[in-house]
Coordinates of C-alpha atoms in Angstrom, one line a residue:
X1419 CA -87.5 12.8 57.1
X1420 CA -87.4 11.7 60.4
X1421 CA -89.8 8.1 59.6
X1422 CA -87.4 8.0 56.5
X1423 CA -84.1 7.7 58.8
X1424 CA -85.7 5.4 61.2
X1425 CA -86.4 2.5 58.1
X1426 CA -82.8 3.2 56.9
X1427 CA -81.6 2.8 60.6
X1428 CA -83.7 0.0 61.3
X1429 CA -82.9 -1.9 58.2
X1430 CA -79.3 -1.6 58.3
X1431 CA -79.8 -3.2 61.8
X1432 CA -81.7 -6.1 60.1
X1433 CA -79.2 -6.8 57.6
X1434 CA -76.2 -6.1 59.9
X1435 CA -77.5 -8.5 62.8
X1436 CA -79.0 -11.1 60.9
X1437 CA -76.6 -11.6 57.9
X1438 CA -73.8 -10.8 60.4
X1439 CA -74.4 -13.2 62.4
X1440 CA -74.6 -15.9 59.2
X1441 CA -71.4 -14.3 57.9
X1442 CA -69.6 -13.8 61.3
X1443 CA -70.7 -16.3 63.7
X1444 CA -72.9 -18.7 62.0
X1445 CA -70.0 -21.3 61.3
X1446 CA -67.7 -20.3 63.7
X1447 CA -65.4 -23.3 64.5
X1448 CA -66.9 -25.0 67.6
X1449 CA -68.7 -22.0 68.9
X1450 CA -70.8 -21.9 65.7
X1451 CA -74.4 -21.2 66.3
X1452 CA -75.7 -22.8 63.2
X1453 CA -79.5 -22.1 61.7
X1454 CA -81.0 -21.9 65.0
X1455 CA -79.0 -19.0 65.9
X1456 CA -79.2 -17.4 62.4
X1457 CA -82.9 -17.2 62.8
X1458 CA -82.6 -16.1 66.1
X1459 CA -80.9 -13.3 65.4
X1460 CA -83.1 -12.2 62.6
X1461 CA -86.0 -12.2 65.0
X1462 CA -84.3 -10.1 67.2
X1463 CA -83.2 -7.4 64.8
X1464 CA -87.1 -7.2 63.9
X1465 CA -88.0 -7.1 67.7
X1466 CA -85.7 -4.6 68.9
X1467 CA -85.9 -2.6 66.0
X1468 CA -89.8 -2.1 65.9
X1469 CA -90.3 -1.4 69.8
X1470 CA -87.1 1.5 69.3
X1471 CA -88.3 2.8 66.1
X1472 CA -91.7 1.3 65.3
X1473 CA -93.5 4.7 66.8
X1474 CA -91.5 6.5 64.3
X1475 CA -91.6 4.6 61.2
X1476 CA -94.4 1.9 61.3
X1477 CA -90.9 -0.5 61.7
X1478 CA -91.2 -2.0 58.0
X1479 CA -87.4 -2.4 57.2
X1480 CA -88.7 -4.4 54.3
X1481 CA -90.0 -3.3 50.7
X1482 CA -92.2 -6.2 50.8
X1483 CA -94.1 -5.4 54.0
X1484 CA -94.3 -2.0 53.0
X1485 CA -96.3 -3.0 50.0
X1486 CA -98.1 -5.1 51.5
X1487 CA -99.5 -2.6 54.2
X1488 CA -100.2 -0.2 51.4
X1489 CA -102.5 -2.7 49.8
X1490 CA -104.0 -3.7 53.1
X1491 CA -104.4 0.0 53.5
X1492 CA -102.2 0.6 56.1
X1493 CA -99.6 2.7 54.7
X1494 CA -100.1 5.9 52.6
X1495 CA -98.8 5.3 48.7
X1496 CA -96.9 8.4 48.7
X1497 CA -94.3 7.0 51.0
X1498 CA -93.8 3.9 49.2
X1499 CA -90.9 4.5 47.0
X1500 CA -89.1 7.0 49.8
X1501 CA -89.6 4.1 52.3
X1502 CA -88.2 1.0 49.7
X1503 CA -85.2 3.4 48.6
X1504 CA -84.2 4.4 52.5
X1505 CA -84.8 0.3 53.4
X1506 CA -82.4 -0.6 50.6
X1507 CA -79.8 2.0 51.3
X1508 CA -79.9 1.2 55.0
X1509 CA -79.1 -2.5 54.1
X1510 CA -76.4 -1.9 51.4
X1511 CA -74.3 0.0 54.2
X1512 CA -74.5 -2.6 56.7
X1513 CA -73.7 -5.4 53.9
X1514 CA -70.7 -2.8 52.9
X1515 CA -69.9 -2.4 56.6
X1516 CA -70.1 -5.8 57.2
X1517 CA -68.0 -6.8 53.8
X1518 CA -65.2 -4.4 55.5
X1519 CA -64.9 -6.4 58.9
X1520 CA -65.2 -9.5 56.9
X1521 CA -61.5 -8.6 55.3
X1522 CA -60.1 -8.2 58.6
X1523 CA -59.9 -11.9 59.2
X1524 CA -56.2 -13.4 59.0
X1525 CA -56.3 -15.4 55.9
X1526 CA -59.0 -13.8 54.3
X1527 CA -59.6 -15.2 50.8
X1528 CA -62.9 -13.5 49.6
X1529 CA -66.7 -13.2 50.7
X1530 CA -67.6 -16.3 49.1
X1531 CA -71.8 -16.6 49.7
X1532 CA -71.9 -13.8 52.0
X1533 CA -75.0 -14.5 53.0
X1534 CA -77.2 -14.1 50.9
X1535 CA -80.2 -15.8 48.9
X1536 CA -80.5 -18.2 45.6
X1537 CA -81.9 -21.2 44.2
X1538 CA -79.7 -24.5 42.6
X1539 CA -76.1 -24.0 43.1
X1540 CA -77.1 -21.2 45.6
X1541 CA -79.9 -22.7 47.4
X1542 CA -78.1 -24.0 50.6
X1543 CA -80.0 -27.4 50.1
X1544 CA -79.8 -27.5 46.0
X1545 CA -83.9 -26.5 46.0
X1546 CA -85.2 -25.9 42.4
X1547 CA -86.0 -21.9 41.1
X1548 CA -89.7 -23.1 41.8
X1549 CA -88.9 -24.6 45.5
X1550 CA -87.8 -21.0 46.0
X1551 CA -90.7 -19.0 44.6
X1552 CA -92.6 -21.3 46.6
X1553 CA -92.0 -20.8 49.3
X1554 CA -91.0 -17.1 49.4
X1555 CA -94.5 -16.5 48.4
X1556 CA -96.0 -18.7 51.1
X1557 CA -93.6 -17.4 54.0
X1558 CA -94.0 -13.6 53.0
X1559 CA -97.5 -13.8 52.7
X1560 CA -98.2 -15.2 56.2
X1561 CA -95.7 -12.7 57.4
X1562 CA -98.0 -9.7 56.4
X1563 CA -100.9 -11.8 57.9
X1564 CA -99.0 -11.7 61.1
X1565 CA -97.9 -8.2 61.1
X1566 CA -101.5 -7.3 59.9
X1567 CA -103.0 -8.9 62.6
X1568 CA -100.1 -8.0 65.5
X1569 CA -100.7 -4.7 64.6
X1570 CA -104.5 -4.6 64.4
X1571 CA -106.8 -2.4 66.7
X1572 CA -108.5 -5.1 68.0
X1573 CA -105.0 -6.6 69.5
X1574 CA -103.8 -6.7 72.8
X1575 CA -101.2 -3.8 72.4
X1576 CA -97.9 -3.3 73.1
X1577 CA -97.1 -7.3 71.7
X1578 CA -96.5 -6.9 68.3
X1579 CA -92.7 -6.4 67.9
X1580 CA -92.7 -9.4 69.7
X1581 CA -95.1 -11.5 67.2
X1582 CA -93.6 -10.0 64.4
X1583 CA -90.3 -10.9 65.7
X1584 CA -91.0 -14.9 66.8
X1585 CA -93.1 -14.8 63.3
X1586 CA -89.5 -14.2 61.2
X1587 CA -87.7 -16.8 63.7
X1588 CA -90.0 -19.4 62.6
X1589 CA -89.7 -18.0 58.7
X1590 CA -86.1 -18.5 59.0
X1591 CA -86.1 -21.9 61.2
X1592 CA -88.5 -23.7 58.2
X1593 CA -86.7 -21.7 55.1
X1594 CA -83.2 -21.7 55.9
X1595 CA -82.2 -25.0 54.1
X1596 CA -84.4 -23.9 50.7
X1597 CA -83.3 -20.4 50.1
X1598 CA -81.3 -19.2 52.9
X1599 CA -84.4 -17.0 53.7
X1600 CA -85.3 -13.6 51.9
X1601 CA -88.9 -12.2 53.0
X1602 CA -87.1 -9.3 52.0
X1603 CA -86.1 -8.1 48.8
X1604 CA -83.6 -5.0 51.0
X1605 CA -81.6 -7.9 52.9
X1606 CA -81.4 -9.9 49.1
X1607 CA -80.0 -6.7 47.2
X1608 CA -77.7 -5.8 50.4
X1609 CA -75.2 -8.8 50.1
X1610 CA -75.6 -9.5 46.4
X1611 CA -74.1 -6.9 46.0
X1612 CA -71.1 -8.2 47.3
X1613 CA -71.0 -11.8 46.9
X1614 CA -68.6 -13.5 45.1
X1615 CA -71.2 -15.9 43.5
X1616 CA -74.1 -15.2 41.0
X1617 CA -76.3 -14.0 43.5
X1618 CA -76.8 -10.8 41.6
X1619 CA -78.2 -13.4 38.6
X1620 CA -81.1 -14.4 40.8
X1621 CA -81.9 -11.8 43.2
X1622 CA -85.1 -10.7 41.0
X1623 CA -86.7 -14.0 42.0
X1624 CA -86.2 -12.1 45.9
X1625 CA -88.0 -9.1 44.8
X1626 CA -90.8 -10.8 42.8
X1627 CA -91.6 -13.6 45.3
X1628 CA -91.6 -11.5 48.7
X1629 CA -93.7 -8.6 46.9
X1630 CA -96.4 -11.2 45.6
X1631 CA -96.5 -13.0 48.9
X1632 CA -97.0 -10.0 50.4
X1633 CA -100.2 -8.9 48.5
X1634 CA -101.6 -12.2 49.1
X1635 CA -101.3 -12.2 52.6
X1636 CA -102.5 -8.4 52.7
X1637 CA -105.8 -9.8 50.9
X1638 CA -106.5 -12.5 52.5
X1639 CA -106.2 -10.6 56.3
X1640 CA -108.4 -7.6 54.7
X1641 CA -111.1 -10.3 54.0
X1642 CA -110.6 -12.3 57.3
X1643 CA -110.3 -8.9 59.3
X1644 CA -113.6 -7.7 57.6
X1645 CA -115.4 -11.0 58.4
X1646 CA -114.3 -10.4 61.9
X1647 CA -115.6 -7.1 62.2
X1648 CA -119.2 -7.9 60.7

């Protein structure tokens, strides 16, 4: 259970850091710190979390990069469903835990957005349902060829939190504006759930998209990874 506990721990830190900070800080009058910091933050929550609980877990905290490592055969398929339903638990709580704070503000007149991740009216820049799949496809898959390769044997070790981590920053920094960034169909779910938009409408294109890129980065690593080793 142990591995279990550390994706639902890490995974409520992902949501909780990074959509906090969008929900809490991100507009903040004056002191707001805007995209940049956004994706900062989501970097961090992948960095700190995999050097305390990578060892543990493998540090997925994402469905998608858990699928993906099973078809790049790195992850065993039996703990594929306990992994997704502990990463999706762990980042409901934070979004609830988060959606409690959030009604502690004087004047508090409703979630609104909350953070979380659409296309049209909900894309942050108005980007069409196929901008979106786009680009969630694109963004995930070179995600699992960054994890894939962080992680490899051949690596220097020790570094790959920190690629892994940079690697989201830069996901976020380009994506932001198009989708307000998923890579991860846990953080989608998490605030949908309590948004007071449509988000819930459009959140299967945040499962499909992430899960697709994902095999397509885990196949294209396995073939340049097997090149490399011949």
């Amino acid at each position: 259970m142990n591995k279990y506990l550390a994706e639902f721990i890490g995974t409520f830190w992902l949501v909780f850091g990074g959509c906090g900070s969008a929900v809490l800080a991100a507009a903040f009058p004056e002191l707001g710190i805007g995209f940049a910091g956004v994706a900062l933050a989501f970097g961090l929550t992948v960095l700190t979390g995999a050097y305390a609980l990578g060892h543990i877990s493998g540090g997925h905290f994402n469905p998608a990069v858990s699928v993906g490592l099973w078809v790049g055969g790195r992850f065993d398929a039996k703990d594929l469903v306990p992994y997704i339903i502990a990463q999706v638990v762990g980042g409901i709580l934070a979004a609830f835990i988060l959606y409690l704070i959030v009604q502690g503000q004087a004047g508090f007149a409703g979630t609104g957005g909350f953070a979380t991740n659409g296309y049209g009216d909900l894309s942050p820049g108005k980007y069409s349902l196929v901008s979106a799949l786009i680009i969630e496809i694109v963004l995930t898959a070179v995600f699992l060829i960054v994890i894939l390769g962080a992680t490899d044997k051949r690596a220097p070790a020790g570094f790959a939190p920190i690629a892994i981590g940079l690697a989201l920053t830069l996901i976020h920094l380009i994506s932001i504006p198009v989708t307000n960034t998923s890579v991860n169909p846990a953080r989608s779910t998490a605030v949908a759930l309590f948004a007071e938009t449509a988000a819930l409408s459009q959140l299967w294109l945040f499962w499909v998209a992430p899960i697709v890129g994902a095999i397509i980065g885990a196949i294209i690593y396995k073939v340049v990874g097997n090149e490399a080793r011949s």
